[in-house]
Amino acid sequence: MNKPIYLFSAVLLLCAFFARNARAQTAPGDSSSQQNALNNAVTLYNTSIGIQAPIYTGPEYYFYDPHIKGNAYYLDINGFTKGSVYYDGTLYNNMSMLYDINNDDLVVLYPSRVSKFIAIKERVKSFDFLGGHFINLNADTLAAGGDVKSGYYRQLYNGKSEVLGKYSKTIQTTTSNTNGVENYFSFSKDFYIKKNNVYHSAGSKGAVLDIFKDRKKEIRKFISANDLDFHANPEESLVKVATYYDHLSN
C-alpha cells in the first residue's frame, strides 16, 4: 500500500475513533464536539501528507521584477507569514502565506520552502492573515445591483449588516529626467457595506448616509458625536457606523 492511501486509511480510523469518543462525552444532538474531532483528524491527515496536500496543486508563483519600486503585497509584507486558509472544505492552519494584492492571489509556500504556489481561488472560502479575516466573493452568486466584483475582501465587520475592505495595488509607470522610465506599485483601497443582501460602495460619508438613509438623522448625529473621519480612519469609522446602525435596527 502506498503512503497516501495508507495515511488516508489511518485518518478514517482516527475520525471514527474521535467521533465515537465525542458521542460518548456529549449530549444527544450536540454535534460540535464531533465536528471538532473530525476537523482534528483531517488536520492530522493534511499534516501527514505534507507536500501532497491538495492546497499545493495550484500554479507555481513567481516574484516580480525587483526593479519595480515597492511591492505587490498586503500591508507591504513581502515575506511569508503564518496564517490559515479554508480550502476545499478543509482548514489548513499554520501555513506560510503571502497575499499578492496586485493579482489578488493567495500564495502558499511549499514545505521545502523552495517552491511557491497560488491557491486556486475557486477552492478558497476564506483565510486569516496578518490579523485580518478575508472572504472570497463570487459576484455571480450575489444579489443583482451590487457594486462588488469577484475576489478576496477583508471582512471588517459581520453583523446584520457587513463591512468589507478591498485592498489593491497596480503597476504604474512614471518618467523623470534623472531616472528615465520607472515602474512602481500604487496602492488603493475601497470599502463596501452590505445591506439587505446587496453590497454598496461606501467610499465617503455621503455614501454611508445614503446606504443607511432609513436612519440617516441618527447616523449623522452619531458620526458628529464620535468625530468619525472617513478619510483618515475609514475602517474604524465604517465599522462603528455599521455597528450602531445594527443596534438601531434591532
Tab-separated table of C-alpha atoms in Angstrom:
chain	number	residue	atom	x	y	z
A	1	MET	CA	0.000	0.000	0.000
A	2	ASN	CA	1.468	3.386	-0.962
A	3	LYS	CA	1.891	6.171	1.571
A	4	PRO	CA	-1.106	8.438	0.658
A	5	ILE	CA	-3.544	5.512	0.691
A	6	TYR	CA	-2.118	4.224	3.964
A	7	LEU	CA	-2.448	7.653	5.581
A	8	PHE	CA	-5.957	8.102	4.256
A	9	SER	CA	-6.947	4.774	5.795
A	10	ALA	CA	-5.341	5.837	9.055
A	11	VAL	CA	-7.221	9.123	9.171
A	12	LEU	CA	-10.524	7.352	8.576
A	13	LEU	CA	-9.816	5.188	11.606
A	14	LEU	CA	-8.939	8.300	13.621
A	15	CYS	CA	-12.133	10.026	12.511
A	16	ALA	CA	-14.167	7.061	13.707
A	17	PHE	CA	-12.250	6.941	16.990
A	18	PHE	CA	-12.617	10.667	17.766
A	19	ALA	CA	-16.255	10.772	16.680
A	20	ARG	CA	-17.095	7.764	18.886
A	21	ASN	CA	-15.412	9.440	21.877
A	22	ALA	CA	-17.223	12.700	21.165
A	23	ARG	CA	-20.594	10.920	21.108
A	24	ALA	CA	-19.789	9.272	24.414
A	25	GLN	CA	-18.930	12.570	26.071
A	26	THR	CA	-21.631	14.869	24.727
A	27	ALA	CA	-25.378	15.102	24.985
A	28	PRO	CA	-27.501	13.743	22.124
A	29	GLY	CA	-27.841	16.284	19.330
A	30	ASP	CA	-24.649	18.153	20.275
A	31	SER	CA	-22.562	17.840	17.118
A	32	SER	CA	-19.904	20.470	17.911
A	33	SER	CA	-17.503	18.037	19.594
A	34	GLN	CA	-17.970	15.505	16.814
A	35	GLN	CA	-17.211	18.175	14.209
A	36	ASN	CA	-14.135	19.282	16.152
A	37	ALA	CA	-12.955	15.686	16.286
A	38	LEU	CA	-13.407	15.315	12.560
A	39	ASN	CA	-11.571	18.584	11.917
A	40	ASN	CA	-8.702	17.426	14.131
A	41	ALA	CA	-8.438	14.162	12.247
A	42	VAL	CA	-8.488	15.901	8.873
A	43	THR	CA	-5.835	18.350	10.063
A	44	LEU	CA	-3.702	15.418	11.165
A	45	TYR	CA	-4.147	13.830	7.754
A	46	ASN	CA	-3.135	17.003	5.906
A	47	THR	CA	-0.111	17.412	8.153
A	48	SER	CA	0.883	13.817	7.488
A	49	ILE	CA	0.668	14.010	3.692
A	50	GLY	CA	2.562	17.316	3.763
A	51	ILE	CA	3.749	18.135	0.254
A	52	GLN	CA	0.951	16.060	-1.284
A	53	ALA	CA	-1.804	18.185	0.292
A	54	PRO	CA	-4.379	19.483	-2.261
A	55	ILE	CA	-3.559	23.107	-1.447
A	56	TYR	CA	-0.239	22.743	-3.286
A	57	THR	CA	-1.846	21.847	-6.623
A	58	GLY	CA	-2.225	25.386	-7.981
A	59	PRO	CA	0.082	27.081	-10.497
A	60	GLU	CA	3.594	27.950	-9.373
A	61	TYR	CA	4.091	31.557	-8.241
A	62	TYR	CA	6.983	33.786	-9.309
A	63	PHE	CA	8.140	37.018	-7.720
A	64	TYR	CA	8.016	40.315	-9.597
A	65	ASP	CA	10.831	42.107	-11.343
A	66	PRO	CA	12.897	43.586	-8.475
A	67	HIS	CA	13.316	46.818	-10.420
A	68	ILE	CA	9.656	47.704	-9.789
A	69	LYS	CA	9.574	50.094	-6.849
A	70	GLY	CA	7.654	48.908	-3.793
A	71	ASN	CA	5.963	45.516	-3.675
A	72	ALA	CA	2.700	43.819	-4.565
A	73	TYR	CA	1.735	42.570	-1.108
A	74	TYR	CA	-0.858	43.270	1.562
A	75	LEU	CA	0.454	45.654	4.236
A	76	ASP	CA	3.744	45.696	2.249
A	77	ILE	CA	4.707	42.395	3.919
A	78	ASN	CA	6.837	40.675	1.266
A	79	GLY	CA	7.985	37.755	3.433
A	80	PHE	CA	5.988	34.605	4.057
A	81	THR	CA	3.907	34.852	7.228
A	82	LYS	CA	1.918	32.203	9.069
A	83	GLY	CA	-1.814	32.129	8.553
A	84	SER	CA	-4.710	29.769	7.949
A	85	VAL	CA	-6.857	29.077	4.911
A	86	TYR	CA	-10.154	27.257	4.445
A	87	TYR	CA	-9.541	25.394	1.198
A	88	ASP	CA	-11.689	22.751	-0.490
A	89	GLY	CA	-13.670	22.258	2.712
A	90	THR	CA	-10.577	21.794	4.869
A	91	LEU	CA	-8.963	24.221	7.302
A	92	TYR	CA	-5.191	24.446	6.861
A	93	ASN	CA	-3.513	26.003	9.894
A	94	ASN	CA	-0.001	27.357	10.324
A	95	MET	CA	0.506	27.899	6.595
A	96	SER	CA	3.302	30.133	5.263
A	97	MET	CA	1.473	32.625	3.038
A	98	LEU	CA	1.696	35.822	1.020
A	99	TYR	CA	-1.240	37.875	-0.219
A	100	ASP	CA	-0.488	39.438	-3.609
A	101	ILE	CA	-2.981	42.301	-3.909
A	102	ASN	CA	-1.831	43.242	-7.413
A	103	ASN	CA	-3.094	39.956	-8.862
A	104	ASP	CA	-5.435	39.210	-5.927
A	105	ASP	CA	-3.711	35.873	-5.317
A	106	LEU	CA	-3.157	33.944	-2.110
A	107	VAL	CA	0.298	32.339	-2.270
A	108	VAL	CA	1.344	29.349	-0.147
A	109	LEU	CA	4.890	28.173	0.443
A	110	TYR	CA	5.800	24.545	-0.217
A	111	PRO	CA	7.077	22.740	2.911
A	112	SER	CA	10.537	22.515	1.318
A	113	ARG	CA	10.497	26.350	1.267
A	114	VAL	CA	11.672	26.320	-2.324
A	115	SER	CA	8.520	26.449	-4.450
A	116	LYS	CA	5.531	28.768	-4.109
A	117	PHE	CA	2.024	28.042	-5.324
A	118	ILE	CA	-1.102	30.091	-5.950
A	119	ALA	CA	-4.103	28.723	-4.082
A	120	ILE	CA	-6.798	28.018	-6.681
A	121	LYS	CA	-9.262	30.803	-5.971
A	122	GLU	CA	-12.410	28.829	-6.697
A	123	ARG	CA	-11.457	26.453	-3.880
A	124	VAL	CA	-10.702	29.123	-1.264
A	125	LYS	CA	-13.599	30.012	1.017
A	126	SER	CA	-11.697	32.287	3.417
A	127	PHE	CA	-8.329	32.882	5.024
A	128	ASP	CA	-6.893	34.569	8.103
A	129	PHE	CA	-3.723	36.567	7.605
A	130	LEU	CA	-1.873	39.388	9.380
A	131	GLY	CA	-4.727	39.996	11.790
A	132	GLY	CA	-7.425	40.092	9.130
A	133	HIS	CA	-10.176	37.696	8.074
A	134	PHE	CA	-10.630	37.553	4.287
A	135	ILE	CA	-13.544	36.040	2.402
A	136	ASN	CA	-13.773	35.022	-1.234
A	137	LEU	CA	-16.752	36.548	-3.022
A	138	ASN	CA	-18.139	35.329	-6.314
A	139	ALA	CA	-20.071	38.222	-7.815
A	140	ASP	CA	-22.110	35.852	-9.994
A	141	THR	CA	-23.732	34.362	-6.899
A	142	LEU	CA	-24.636	37.679	-5.248
A	143	ALA	CA	-27.831	39.690	-5.452
A	144	ALA	CA	-28.168	41.849	-8.554
A	145	GLY	CA	-27.394	45.546	-8.316
A	146	GLY	CA	-24.376	45.299	-6.046
A	147	ASP	CA	-21.085	47.131	-6.526
A	148	VAL	CA	-18.547	44.417	-5.683
A	149	LYS	CA	-16.559	42.293	-8.123
A	150	SER	CA	-15.342	38.755	-7.539
A	151	GLY	CA	-12.246	38.413	-5.373
A	152	TYR	CA	-10.846	38.471	-1.851
A	153	TYR	CA	-12.187	41.014	0.635
A	154	ARG	CA	-11.242	41.709	4.216
A	155	GLN	CA	-14.298	41.260	6.397
A	156	LEU	CA	-14.089	44.195	8.784
A	157	TYR	CA	-17.483	43.665	10.396
A	158	ASN	CA	-20.083	40.937	10.099
A	159	GLY	CA	-23.346	41.654	11.836
A	160	LYS	CA	-26.817	42.232	10.476
A	161	SER	CA	-25.013	44.474	8.025
A	162	GLU	CA	-21.461	43.782	6.823
A	163	VAL	CA	-18.393	45.911	6.076
A	164	LEU	CA	-15.758	44.791	3.583
A	165	GLY	CA	-12.434	46.286	2.565
A	166	LYS	CA	-10.832	45.687	-0.827
A	167	TYR	CA	-7.074	46.323	-0.856
A	168	SER	CA	-5.383	46.553	-4.241
A	169	LYS	CA	-2.166	47.526	-5.965
A	170	THR	CA	-1.481	48.243	-9.626
A	171	ILE	CA	1.758	48.731	-11.528
A	172	GLN	CA	2.121	52.329	-12.701
A	173	THR	CA	4.739	53.976	-14.876
A	174	THR	CA	6.426	57.335	-14.408
A	175	THR	CA	9.128	59.199	-16.314
A	176	SER	CA	11.780	61.510	-14.897
A	177	ASN	CA	14.751	63.342	-16.361
A	178	THR	CA	17.178	61.611	-13.982
A	179	ASN	CA	15.945	58.013	-13.927
A	180	GLY	CA	14.015	57.717	-17.159
A	181	VAL	CA	11.051	55.333	-17.194
A	182	GLU	CA	10.261	53.689	-13.841
A	183	ASN	CA	7.566	51.262	-12.736
A	184	TYR	CA	6.100	51.298	-9.251
A	185	PHE	CA	3.254	49.748	-7.265
A	186	SER	CA	0.362	52.078	-6.481
A	187	PHE	CA	-1.923	51.241	-3.553
A	188	SER	CA	-5.672	51.793	-3.272
A	189	LYS	CA	-8.451	50.624	-1.020
A	190	ASP	CA	-12.212	50.548	-1.392
A	191	PHE	CA	-14.971	49.783	1.060
A	192	TYR	CA	-18.396	48.227	0.828
A	193	ILE	CA	-21.391	47.842	3.107
A	194	LYS	CA	-23.847	45.013	2.720
A	195	LYS	CA	-27.418	45.931	3.441
A	196	ASN	CA	-30.456	43.837	2.529
A	197	ASN	CA	-28.124	41.312	0.845
A	198	VAL	CA	-26.720	43.911	-1.555
A	199	TYR	CA	-23.180	45.312	-1.396
A	200	HIS	CA	-22.939	49.092	-1.799
A	201	SER	CA	-19.828	51.188	-2.332
A	202	ALA	CA	-19.052	53.085	0.879
A	203	GLY	CA	-16.206	55.363	-0.081
A	204	SER	CA	-17.397	58.508	1.676
A	205	LYS	CA	-19.532	59.859	4.488
A	206	GLY	CA	-22.210	60.810	1.971
A	207	ALA	CA	-22.301	57.287	0.540
A	208	VAL	CA	-22.679	55.805	4.027
A	209	LEU	CA	-25.562	58.143	4.831
A	210	ASP	CA	-27.264	57.140	1.579
A	211	ILE	CA	-26.882	53.438	2.409
A	212	PHE	CA	-28.377	53.938	5.860
A	213	LYS	CA	-30.893	56.553	4.743
A	214	ASP	CA	-33.688	54.947	6.748
A	215	ARG	CA	-31.769	56.057	9.872
A	216	LYS	CA	-29.964	58.993	8.308
A	217	LYS	CA	-30.710	61.504	11.056
A	218	GLU	CA	-29.471	59.258	13.865
A	219	ILE	CA	-26.404	58.166	11.868
A	220	ARG	CA	-25.443	61.760	11.108
A	221	LYS	CA	-25.626	62.642	14.811
A	222	PHE	CA	-23.584	59.553	15.717
A	223	ILE	CA	-20.858	60.472	13.226
A	224	SER	CA	-20.663	64.002	14.573
A	225	ALA	CA	-20.744	62.975	18.246
A	226	ASN	CA	-17.921	60.473	17.742
A	227	ASP	CA	-15.876	62.717	15.435
A	228	LEU	CA	-15.583	59.965	12.832
A	229	ASP	CA	-13.251	60.677	9.924
A	230	PHE	CA	-13.960	58.535	6.868
A	231	HIS	CA	-10.851	59.795	5.099
A	232	ALA	CA	-8.260	59.355	7.828
A	233	ASN	CA	-9.739	56.258	9.504
A	234	PRO	CA	-12.180	54.608	7.092
A	235	GLU	CA	-12.073	51.112	8.585
A	236	GLU	CA	-12.777	52.255	12.140
A	237	SER	CA	-15.436	54.746	11.057
A	238	LEU	CA	-17.330	52.291	8.869
A	239	VAL	CA	-17.312	49.553	11.492
A	240	LYS	CA	-18.599	51.914	14.187
A	241	VAL	CA	-21.389	53.236	11.986
A	242	ALA	CA	-22.483	49.781	10.826
A	243	THR	CA	-22.466	48.501	14.419
A	244	TYR	CA	-24.544	51.461	15.539
A	245	TYR	CA	-26.994	51.023	12.670
A	246	ASP	CA	-27.485	47.351	13.547
A	247	HIS	CA	-28.141	48.414	17.158
A	248	LEU	CA	-30.788	50.870	15.969
A	249	SER	CA	-32.380	48.236	13.747
A	250	ASN	CA	-32.764	45.617	16.482
